Coordinates of C-alpha atoms in Angstrom, one line a residue:
X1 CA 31.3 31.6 4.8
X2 CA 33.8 33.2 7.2
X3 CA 37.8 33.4 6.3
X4 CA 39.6 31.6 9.1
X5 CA 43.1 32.8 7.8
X6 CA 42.2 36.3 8.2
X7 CA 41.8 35.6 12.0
X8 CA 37.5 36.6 11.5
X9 CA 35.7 34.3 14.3
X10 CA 33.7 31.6 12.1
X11 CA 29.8 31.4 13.3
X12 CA 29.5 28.6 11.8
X13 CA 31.1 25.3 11.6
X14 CA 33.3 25.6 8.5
X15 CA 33.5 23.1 5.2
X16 CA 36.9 21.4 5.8
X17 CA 39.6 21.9 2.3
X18 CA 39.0 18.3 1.1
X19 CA 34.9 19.1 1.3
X20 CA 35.2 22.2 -0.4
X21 CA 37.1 20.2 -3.1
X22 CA 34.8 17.1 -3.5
X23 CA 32.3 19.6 -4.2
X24 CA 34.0 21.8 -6.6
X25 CA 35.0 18.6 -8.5
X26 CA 31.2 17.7 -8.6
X27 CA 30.5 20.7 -10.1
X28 CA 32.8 20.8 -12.3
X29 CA 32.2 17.0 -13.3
X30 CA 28.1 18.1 -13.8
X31 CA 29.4 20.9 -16.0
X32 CA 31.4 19.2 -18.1
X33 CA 29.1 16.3 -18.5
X34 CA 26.3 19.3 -19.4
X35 CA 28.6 20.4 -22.6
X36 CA 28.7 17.0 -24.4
X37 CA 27.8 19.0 -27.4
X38 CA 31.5 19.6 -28.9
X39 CA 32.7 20.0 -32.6
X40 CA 30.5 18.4 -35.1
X41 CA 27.8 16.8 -33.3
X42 CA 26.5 15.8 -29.6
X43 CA 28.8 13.4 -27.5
X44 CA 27.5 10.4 -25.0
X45 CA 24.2 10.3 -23.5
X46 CA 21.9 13.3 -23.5
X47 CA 21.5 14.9 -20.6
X48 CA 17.2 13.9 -20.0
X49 CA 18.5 10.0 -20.0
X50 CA 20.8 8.6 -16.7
X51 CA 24.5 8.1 -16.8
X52 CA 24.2 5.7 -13.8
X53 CA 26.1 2.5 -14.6
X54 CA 23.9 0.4 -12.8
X55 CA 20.4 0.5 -14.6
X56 CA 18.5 -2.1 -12.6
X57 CA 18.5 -2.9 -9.0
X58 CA 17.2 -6.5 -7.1
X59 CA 13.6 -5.3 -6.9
X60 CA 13.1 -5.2 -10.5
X61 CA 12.8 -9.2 -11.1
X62 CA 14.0 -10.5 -14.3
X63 CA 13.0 -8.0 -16.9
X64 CA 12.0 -10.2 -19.1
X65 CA 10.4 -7.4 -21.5
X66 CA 13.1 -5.8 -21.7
X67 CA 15.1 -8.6 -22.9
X68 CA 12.7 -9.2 -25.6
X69 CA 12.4 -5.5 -26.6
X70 CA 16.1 -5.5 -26.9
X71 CA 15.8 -8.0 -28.9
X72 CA 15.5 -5.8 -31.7
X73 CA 19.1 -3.8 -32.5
X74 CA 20.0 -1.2 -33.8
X75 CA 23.4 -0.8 -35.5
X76 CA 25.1 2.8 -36.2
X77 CA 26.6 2.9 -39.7
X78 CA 25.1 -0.1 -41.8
X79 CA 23.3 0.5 -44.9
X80 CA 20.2 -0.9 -45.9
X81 CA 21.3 -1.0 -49.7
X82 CA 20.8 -3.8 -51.7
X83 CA 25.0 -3.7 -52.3
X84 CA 25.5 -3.8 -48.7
X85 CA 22.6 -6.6 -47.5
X86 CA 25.2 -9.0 -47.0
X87 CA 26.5 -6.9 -43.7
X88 CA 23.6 -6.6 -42.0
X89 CA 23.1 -9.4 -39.5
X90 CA 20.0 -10.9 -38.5
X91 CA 17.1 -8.8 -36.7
X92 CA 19.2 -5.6 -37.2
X93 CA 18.6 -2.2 -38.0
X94 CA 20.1 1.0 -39.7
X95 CA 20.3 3.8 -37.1
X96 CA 18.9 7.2 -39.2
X97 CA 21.4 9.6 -38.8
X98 CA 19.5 13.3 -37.6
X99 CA 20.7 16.7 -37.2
X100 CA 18.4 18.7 -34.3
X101 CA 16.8 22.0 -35.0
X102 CA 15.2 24.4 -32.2
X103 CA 14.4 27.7 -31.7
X104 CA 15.1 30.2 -28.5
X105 CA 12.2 32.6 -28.4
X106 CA 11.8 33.1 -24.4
X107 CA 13.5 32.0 -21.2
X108 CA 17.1 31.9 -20.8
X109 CA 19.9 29.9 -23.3
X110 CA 20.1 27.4 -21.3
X111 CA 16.8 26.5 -21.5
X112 CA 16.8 26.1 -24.9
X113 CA 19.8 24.0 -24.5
X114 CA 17.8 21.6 -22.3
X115 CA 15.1 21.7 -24.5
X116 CA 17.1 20.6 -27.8
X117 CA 19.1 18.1 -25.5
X118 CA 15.8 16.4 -24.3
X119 CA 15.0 16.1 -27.8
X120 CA 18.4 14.6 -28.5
X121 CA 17.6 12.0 -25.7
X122 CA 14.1 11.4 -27.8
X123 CA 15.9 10.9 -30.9
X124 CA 18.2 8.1 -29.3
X125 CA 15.3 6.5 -27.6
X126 CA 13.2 6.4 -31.3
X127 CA 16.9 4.6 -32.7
X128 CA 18.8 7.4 -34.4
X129 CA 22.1 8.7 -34.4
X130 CA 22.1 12.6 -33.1
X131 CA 25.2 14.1 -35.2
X132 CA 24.7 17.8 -34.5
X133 CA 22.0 20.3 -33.2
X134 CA 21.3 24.3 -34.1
X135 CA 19.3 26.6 -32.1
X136 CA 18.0 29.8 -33.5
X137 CA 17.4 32.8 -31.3
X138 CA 14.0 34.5 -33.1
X139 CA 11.4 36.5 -31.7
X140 CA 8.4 33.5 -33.4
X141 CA 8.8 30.7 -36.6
X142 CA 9.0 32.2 -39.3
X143 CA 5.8 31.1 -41.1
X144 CA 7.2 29.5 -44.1
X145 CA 10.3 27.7 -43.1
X146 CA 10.1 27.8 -38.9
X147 CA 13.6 28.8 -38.7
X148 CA 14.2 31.5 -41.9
X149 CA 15.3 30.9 -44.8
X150 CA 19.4 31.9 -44.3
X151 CA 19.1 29.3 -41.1
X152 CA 17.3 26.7 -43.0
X153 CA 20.4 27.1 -46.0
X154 CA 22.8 27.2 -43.1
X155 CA 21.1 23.6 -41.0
X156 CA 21.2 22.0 -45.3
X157 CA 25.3 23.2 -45.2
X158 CA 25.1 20.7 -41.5
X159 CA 23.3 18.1 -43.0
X160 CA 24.9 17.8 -46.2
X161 CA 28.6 17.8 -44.6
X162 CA 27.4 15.4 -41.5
X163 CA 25.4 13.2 -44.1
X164 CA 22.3 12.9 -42.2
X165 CA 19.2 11.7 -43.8
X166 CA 16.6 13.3 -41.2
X167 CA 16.0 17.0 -39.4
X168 CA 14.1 16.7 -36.2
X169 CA 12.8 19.9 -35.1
X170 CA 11.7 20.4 -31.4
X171 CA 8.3 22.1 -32.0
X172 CA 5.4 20.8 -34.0
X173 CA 5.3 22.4 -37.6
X174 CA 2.4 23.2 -39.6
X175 CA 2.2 21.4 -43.1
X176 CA 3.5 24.2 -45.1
X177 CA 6.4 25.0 -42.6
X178 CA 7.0 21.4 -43.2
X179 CA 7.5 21.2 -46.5
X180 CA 8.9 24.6 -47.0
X181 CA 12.1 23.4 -44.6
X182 CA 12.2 20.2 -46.4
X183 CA 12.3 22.0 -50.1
X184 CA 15.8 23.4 -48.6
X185 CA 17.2 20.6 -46.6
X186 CA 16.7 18.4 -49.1
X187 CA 16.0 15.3 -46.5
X188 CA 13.1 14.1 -44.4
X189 CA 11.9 16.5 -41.5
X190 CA 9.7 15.6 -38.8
X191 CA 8.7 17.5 -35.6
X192 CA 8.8 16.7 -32.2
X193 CA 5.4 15.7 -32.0
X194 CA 5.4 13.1 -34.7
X195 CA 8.5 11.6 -32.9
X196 CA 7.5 10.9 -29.3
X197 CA 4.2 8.9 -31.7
X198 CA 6.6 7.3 -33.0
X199 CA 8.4 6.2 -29.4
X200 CA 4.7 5.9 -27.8
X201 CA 4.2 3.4 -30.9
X202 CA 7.4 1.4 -30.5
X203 CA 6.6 0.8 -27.0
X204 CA 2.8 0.1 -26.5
X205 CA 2.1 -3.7 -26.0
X206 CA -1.6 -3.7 -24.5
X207 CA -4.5 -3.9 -27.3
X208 CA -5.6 -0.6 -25.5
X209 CA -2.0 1.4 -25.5
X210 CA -2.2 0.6 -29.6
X211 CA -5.5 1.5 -30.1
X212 CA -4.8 5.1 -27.9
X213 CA -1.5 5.3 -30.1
X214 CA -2.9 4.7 -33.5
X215 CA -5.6 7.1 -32.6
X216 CA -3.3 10.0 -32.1
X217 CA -1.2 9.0 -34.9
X218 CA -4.0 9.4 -37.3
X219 CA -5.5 12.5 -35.8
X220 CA -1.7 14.2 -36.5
X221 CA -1.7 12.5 -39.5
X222 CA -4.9 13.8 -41.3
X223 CA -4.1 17.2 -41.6
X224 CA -0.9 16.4 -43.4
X225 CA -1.8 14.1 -45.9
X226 CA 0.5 15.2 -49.2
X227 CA -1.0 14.6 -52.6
X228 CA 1.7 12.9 -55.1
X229 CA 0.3 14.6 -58.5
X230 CA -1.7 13.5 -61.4
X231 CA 0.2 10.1 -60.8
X232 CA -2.3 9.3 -58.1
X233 CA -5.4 11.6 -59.4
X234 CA -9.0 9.6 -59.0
X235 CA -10.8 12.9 -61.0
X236 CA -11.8 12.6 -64.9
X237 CA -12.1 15.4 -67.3
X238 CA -15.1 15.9 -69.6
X239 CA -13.4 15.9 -72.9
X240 CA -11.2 13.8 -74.9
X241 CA -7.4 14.4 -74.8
X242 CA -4.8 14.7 -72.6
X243 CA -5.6 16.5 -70.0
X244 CA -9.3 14.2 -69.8
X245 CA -9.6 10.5 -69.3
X246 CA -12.0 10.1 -72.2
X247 CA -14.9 7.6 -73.2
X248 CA -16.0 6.0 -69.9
X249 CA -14.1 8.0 -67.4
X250 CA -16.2 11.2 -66.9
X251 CA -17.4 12.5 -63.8
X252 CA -16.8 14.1 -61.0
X253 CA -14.6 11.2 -59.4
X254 CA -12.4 11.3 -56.2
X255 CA -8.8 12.2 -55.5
X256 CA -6.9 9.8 -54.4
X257 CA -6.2 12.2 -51.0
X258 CA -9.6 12.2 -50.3
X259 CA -10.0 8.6 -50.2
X260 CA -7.0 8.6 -48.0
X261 CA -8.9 10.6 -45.8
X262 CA -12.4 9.4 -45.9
X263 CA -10.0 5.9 -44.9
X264 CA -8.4 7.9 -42.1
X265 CA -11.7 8.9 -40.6
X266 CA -13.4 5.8 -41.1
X267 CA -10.4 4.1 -38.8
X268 CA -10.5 6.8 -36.4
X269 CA -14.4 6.7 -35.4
X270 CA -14.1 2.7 -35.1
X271 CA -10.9 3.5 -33.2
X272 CA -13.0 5.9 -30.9
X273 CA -15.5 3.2 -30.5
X274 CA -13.1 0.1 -29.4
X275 CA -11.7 2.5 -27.0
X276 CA -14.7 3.4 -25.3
X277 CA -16.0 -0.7 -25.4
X278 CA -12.3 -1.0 -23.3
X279 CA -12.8 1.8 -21.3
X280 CA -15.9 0.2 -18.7
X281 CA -13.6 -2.4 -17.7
X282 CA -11.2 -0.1 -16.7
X283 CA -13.9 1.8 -14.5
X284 CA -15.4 -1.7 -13.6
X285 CA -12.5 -2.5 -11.4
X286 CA -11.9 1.3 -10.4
X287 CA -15.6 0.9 -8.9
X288 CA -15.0 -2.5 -7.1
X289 CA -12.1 -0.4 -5.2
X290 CA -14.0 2.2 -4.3
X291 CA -17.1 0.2 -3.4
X292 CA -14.7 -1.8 -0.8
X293 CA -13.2 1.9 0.2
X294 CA -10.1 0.8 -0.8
X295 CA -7.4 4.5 -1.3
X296 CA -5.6 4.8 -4.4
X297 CA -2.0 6.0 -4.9
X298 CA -1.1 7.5 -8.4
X299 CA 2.4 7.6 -9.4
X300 CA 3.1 10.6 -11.8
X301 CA 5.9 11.9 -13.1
X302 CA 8.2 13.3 -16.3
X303 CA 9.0 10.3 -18.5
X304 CA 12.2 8.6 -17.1
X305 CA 11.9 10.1 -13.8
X306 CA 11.9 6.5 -11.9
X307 CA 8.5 6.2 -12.0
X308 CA 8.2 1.8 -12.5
X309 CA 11.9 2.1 -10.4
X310 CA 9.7 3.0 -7.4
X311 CA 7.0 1.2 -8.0
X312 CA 9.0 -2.1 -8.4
X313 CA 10.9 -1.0 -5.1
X314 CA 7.6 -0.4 -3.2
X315 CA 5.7 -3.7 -4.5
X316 CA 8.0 -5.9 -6.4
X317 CA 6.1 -5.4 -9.2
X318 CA 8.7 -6.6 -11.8
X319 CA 7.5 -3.8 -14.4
X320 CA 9.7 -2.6 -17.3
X321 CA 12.6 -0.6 -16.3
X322 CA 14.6 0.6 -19.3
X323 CA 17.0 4.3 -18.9
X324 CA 15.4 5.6 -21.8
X325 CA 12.1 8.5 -22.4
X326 CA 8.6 6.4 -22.2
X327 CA 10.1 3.1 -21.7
X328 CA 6.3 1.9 -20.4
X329 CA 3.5 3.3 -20.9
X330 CA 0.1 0.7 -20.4
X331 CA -0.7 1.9 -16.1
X332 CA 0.0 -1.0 -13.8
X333 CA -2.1 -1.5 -10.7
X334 CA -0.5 -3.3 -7.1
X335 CA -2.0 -3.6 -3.9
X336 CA 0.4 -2.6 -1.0
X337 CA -0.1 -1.9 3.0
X338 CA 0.5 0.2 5.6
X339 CA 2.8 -0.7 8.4
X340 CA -0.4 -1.3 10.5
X341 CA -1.8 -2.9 8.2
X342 CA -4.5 -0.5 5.8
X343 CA -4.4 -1.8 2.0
X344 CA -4.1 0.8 -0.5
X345 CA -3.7 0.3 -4.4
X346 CA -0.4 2.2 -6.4
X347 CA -1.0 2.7 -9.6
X348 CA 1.8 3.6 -12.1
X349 CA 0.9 5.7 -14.8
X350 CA 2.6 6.8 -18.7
X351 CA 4.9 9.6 -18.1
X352 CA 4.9 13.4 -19.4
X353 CA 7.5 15.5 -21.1
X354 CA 7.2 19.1 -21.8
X355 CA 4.7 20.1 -24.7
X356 CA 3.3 16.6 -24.6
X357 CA 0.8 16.2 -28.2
X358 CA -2.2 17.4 -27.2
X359 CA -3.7 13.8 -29.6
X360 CA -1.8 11.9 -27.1
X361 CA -2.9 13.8 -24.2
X362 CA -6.7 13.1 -25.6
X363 CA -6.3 9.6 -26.6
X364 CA -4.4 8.3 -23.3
X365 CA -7.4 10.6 -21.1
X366 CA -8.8 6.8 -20.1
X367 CA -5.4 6.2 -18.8
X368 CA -4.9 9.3 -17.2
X369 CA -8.1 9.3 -15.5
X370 CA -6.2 7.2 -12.4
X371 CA -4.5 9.8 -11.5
X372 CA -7.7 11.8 -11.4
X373 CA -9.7 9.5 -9.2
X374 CA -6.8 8.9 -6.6
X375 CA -7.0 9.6 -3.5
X376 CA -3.0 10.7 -2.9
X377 CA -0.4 11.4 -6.2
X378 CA 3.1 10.7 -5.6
X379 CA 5.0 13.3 -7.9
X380 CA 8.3 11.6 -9.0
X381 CA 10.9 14.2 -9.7
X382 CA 14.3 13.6 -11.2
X383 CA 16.6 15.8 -8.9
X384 CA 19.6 14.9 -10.7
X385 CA 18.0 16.3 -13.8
X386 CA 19.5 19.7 -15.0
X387 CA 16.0 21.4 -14.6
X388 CA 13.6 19.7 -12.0
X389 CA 11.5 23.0 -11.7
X390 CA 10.4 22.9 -15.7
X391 CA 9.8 19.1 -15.3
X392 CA 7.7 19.2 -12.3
X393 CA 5.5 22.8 -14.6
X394 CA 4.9 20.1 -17.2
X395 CA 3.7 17.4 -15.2
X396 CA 1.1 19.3 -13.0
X397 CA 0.2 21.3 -16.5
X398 CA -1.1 18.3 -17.9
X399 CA -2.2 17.3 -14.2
X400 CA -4.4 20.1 -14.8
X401 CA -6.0 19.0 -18.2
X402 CA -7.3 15.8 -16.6
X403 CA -9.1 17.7 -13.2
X404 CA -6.1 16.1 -11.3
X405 CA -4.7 19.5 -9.2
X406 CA -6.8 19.2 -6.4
X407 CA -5.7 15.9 -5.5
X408 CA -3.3 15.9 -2.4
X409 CA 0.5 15.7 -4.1
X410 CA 3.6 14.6 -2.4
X411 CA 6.4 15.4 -4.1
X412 CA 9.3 12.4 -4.3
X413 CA 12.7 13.7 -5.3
X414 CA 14.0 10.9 -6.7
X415 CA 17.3 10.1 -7.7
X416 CA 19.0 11.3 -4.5
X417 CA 22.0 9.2 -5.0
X418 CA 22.9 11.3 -8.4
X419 CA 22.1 14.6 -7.4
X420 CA 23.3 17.6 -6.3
X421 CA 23.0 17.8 -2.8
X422 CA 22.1 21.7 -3.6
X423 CA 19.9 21.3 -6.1
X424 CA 18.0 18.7 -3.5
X425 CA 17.7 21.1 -0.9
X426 CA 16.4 24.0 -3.5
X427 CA 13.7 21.5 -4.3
X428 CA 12.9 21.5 -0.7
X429 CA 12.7 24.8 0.3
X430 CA 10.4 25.0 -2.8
X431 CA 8.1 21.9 -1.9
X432 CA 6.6 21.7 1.3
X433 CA 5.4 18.6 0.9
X434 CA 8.4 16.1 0.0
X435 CA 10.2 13.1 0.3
X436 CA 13.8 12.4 -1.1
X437 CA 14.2 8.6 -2.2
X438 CA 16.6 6.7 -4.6
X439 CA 14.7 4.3 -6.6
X440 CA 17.6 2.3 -6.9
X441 CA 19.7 2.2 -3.7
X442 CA 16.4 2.4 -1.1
X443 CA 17.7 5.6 0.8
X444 CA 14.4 7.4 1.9
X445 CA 11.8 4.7 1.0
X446 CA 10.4 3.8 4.7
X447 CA 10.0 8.0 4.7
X448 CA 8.4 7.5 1.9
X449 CA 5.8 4.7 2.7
X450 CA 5.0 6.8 6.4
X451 CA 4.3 9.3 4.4
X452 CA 2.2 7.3 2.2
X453 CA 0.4 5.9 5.3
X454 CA 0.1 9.6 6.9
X455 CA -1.3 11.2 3.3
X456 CA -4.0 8.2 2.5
X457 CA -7.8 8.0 4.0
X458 CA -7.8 6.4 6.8
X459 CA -11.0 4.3 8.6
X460 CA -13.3 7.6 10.2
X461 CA -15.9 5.6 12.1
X462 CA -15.0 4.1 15.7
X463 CA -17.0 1.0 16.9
X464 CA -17.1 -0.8 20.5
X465 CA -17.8 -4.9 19.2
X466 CA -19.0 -8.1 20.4
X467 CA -18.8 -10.8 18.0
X468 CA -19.7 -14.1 19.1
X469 CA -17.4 -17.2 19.2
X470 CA -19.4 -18.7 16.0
X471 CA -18.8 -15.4 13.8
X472 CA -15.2 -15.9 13.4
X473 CA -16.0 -14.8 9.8
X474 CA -17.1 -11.3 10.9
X475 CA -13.7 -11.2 13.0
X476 CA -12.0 -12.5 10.0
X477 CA -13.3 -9.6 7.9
X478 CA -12.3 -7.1 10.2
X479 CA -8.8 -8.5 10.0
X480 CA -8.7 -7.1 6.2
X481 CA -6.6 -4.1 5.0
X482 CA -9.7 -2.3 5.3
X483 CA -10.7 -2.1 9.1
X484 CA -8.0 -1.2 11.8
X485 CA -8.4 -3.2 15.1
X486 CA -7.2 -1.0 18.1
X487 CA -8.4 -3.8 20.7
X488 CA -8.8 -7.3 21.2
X489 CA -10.2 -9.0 24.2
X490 CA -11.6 -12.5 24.6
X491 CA -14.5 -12.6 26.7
X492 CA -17.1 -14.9 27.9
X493 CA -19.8 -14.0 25.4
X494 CA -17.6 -13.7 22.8
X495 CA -14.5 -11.4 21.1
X496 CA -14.6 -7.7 22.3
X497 CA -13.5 -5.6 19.5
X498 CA -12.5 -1.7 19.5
X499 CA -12.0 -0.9 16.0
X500 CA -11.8 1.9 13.7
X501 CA -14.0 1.6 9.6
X502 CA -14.8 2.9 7.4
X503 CA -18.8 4.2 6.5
X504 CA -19.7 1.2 4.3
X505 CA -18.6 -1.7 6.6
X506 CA -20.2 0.0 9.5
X507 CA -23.4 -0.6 8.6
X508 CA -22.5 -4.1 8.2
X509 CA -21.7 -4.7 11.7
X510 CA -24.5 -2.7 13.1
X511 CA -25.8 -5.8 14.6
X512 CA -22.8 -6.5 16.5
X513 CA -22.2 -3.4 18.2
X514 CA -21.9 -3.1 22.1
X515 CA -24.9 -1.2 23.9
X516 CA -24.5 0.2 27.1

């Protein structure tokens, strides 16, 4: 930009004082908003979850769910002990109180920053109280305690003067580095993995979304299955004493761990089994589309991206909408049109987050697999998240674990009305292929749907009709979403017809094609 007041000729048209203002304040306002992390703990929402007001717009129906999953709440600062019962009030819950833990071994601070703030945004959306968060700059984990031993004295200083009860830790941790970390802290410590289960099991409501979350709960469970000493031991000794059971209790015998995890198998394989009995149902009705030829639309995204926001706005589908991290995860199927008329199907599927479980990645594959037999993906981006570029590299990462990448992807920035206008147009110069919406106040959806109508299969075979006056049916039919009618014209033999189908209907209609 040119400086006027030193008399230089401006090429371009300039950004008037009060414009250069609004957007420094906007900056500013995203910055401070960025540090909410300030003395002892983290302040107001987390930066993955939206600070828009208005969480709901008209095309979302009554959102009925989500009065009934509301239902259920949470209260900060109530005890559950038996001194205290008498202040709790009816169907309410003690918030646990965590302290975050990260580490920073590549990319730049501030990823790590987004990274433990993410996690803070999971933590809120499982029902805790975030009260502080460390992040420790190491070259790997250290293999006993993930974050060293002086850090891991350091976070039990945090939790002890906070008085949290739990350590959330944004990576998964082995067994050992488990319970090494929670032989200093002195409180419960779980890892990222275990708590978006937890989240995926708060929120699944089909029979199949349980059975796919109980399934990846128990295959990150089995490995981790802690003995609780001779208390619980199953084996007998072969003499008399103390350390043997005596007369009638020798043999080998069974420890009480193993029978926990001869249990834990024995679930998971009928598990397996009542998932694969639901899955040809799911490809019953995915064949009945494509036998008609009907093109599919999958809706993919990072979780809380505006995924069922869109979809409600392009279908009036009613679905959840909740401004929190996997607020829905069983797929929802709607039929829509073109503006001329050619059906399609959108299908809204569960959303991703960096370093998604690889058991949940495995147990939702069923549901992932629409996305992998669509004919277009719509790519839902948060733009007014602080990094758009390492959500959309996680989504089309696990894109690629379910043979989805070669499916034609437009990219919807969504969110247009919160974000910055130049971090919008650095996500266009980047993707090509684009479209920038707001879910919630409708700017760019009719781009959206010609875009829709431009990207999906159209009818490839062209046929010259004449249908007689007593095969209205056959004219009827080719009135449906999937048959486009360029002419019409009544004639004396009957109704001249120059229409465009696809393969499968055109060998219906063979006997009504025009010759000569």
């Amino acid at each position: 930009m040119t400086n006027s007041s030193a008399g230089q000729p401006a090429e371009e048209p300039e950004l008037t004082p009060e414009e250069i203002q609004a957007v420094i304040d906007r900056i500013l306002a995203k910055d401070s908003a960025a540090r909410t992390k300030t003395g002892s703990g983290f302040r107001g929402k987390a930066q993955a979850i939206s600070t828009l007001d208005e969480e709901h717009s008209e095309f979302d129906g009554e959102q009925q769910d989500l009065q009934e999953r509301r239902a259920l709440r949470r209260v900060a600062g109530l005890s559950t002990e038996l001194a205290d019962v008498t202040e709790v009030e009816y169907r309410q819950l003690r918030l646990e109180r965590v302290v975050l833990a990260g580490l920073w071994t590549e990319g730049t601070a501030a990823d790590a920053d987004n990274s433990l703030r993410e996690l803070a945004a999971l933590a809120e959306t499982a029902g805790s109280e975030v009260l502080d968060g460390v992040v420790q700059r190491r070259l790997k984990p250290d293999p006993g305690t993930f974050l060293g031993s002086g850090k891991a004295q350091e976070l039990r200083d945090i939790v002890m003067s906070t008085g949290a009860d739990t350590v959330i830790v944004d990576s998964e941790l082995s067994p050992s580095q488990r319970r090494g970390l929670e032989d200093i802290v002195k409180v419960k410590v779980i890892d990222r993995t275990a708590l978006i289960l937890d989240i995926f099991a708060q929120h699944a409501k089909s029979r199949e979304g349980k059975a796919q979350v109980e399934l990846a709960q128990l295959e990150y469970l089995l490995p981790r299955l802690r003995g609780w000493g001779e208390s619980m031991s199953r084996q007998a000794g072969g003499r008399v004493g103390a350390a043997g059971g005596g007369i009638g209790s020798r043999g080998p015998g069974e420890t009480k761990i193993e029978l926990d995890r001869r249990r834990i198998r024995t679930r998971m394989a009928k598990l397996r089994r009542e998932i694969a009995g639901m899955k040809p149902a799911r490809e019953t009705k995915r064949a009945n589309r494509k036998r008609n030829a009907v093109p599919s639309v999958a809706i993919v995204g990072y979780t809380n991206a505006g995924k069922s926001s869109l979809l409600n706005r392009l279908t009036n589908a009613g679905v959840l909408v909740e401004n929190a991290l996997f607020a829905t995860l069983d797929p929802t199927v709607r039929k829509a049109e073109t503006s001329d008329g050619l059906g399609y199907t959108l299908a809204d599927t569960v959303g991703f987050v960096r370093s998604l479980p690889t058991q949940l990645v495995e147990a939702f594959r069923s549901t992932l697999e629409e996305a992998a037999d669509a004919d277009l993906i719509l790519h839902v981006v948060d733009a007014s998240h602080p990094d758009p570029e390492g959500q959309i590299a996680a989504v089309r990462e696990v894109l690629t674990e379910v043979d989805a990448r070669k499916i034609p992807e437009i990219v919807v920035l969504n969110k247009a009305d919160a974000a910055d206008p130049f971090v919008i147009e650095r996500l266009r110069q980047r993707e090509p292929r684009h479209v920038v919406v707001s879910a919630r106040t409708g700017q760019g959806i009719p781009e959206l749907l010609q875009a829709i109508s431009d990207g999906i299969p159209r009818p490839t075979v062209k046929l010259e009709l004449l249908i007689p006056y007593d095969r209205g049916d056959v004219v009827s039919r080719l009135h449906s979403p999937d048959a486009e009618i360029l002419s019409m014209n009544h004639g004396e033999e009957g109704t001249e017809l120059e229409v465009m189908v696809r393969e499968g209907l055109a060998a219906e209609l063979e006997a009504f094609i025009r010759r000569g």
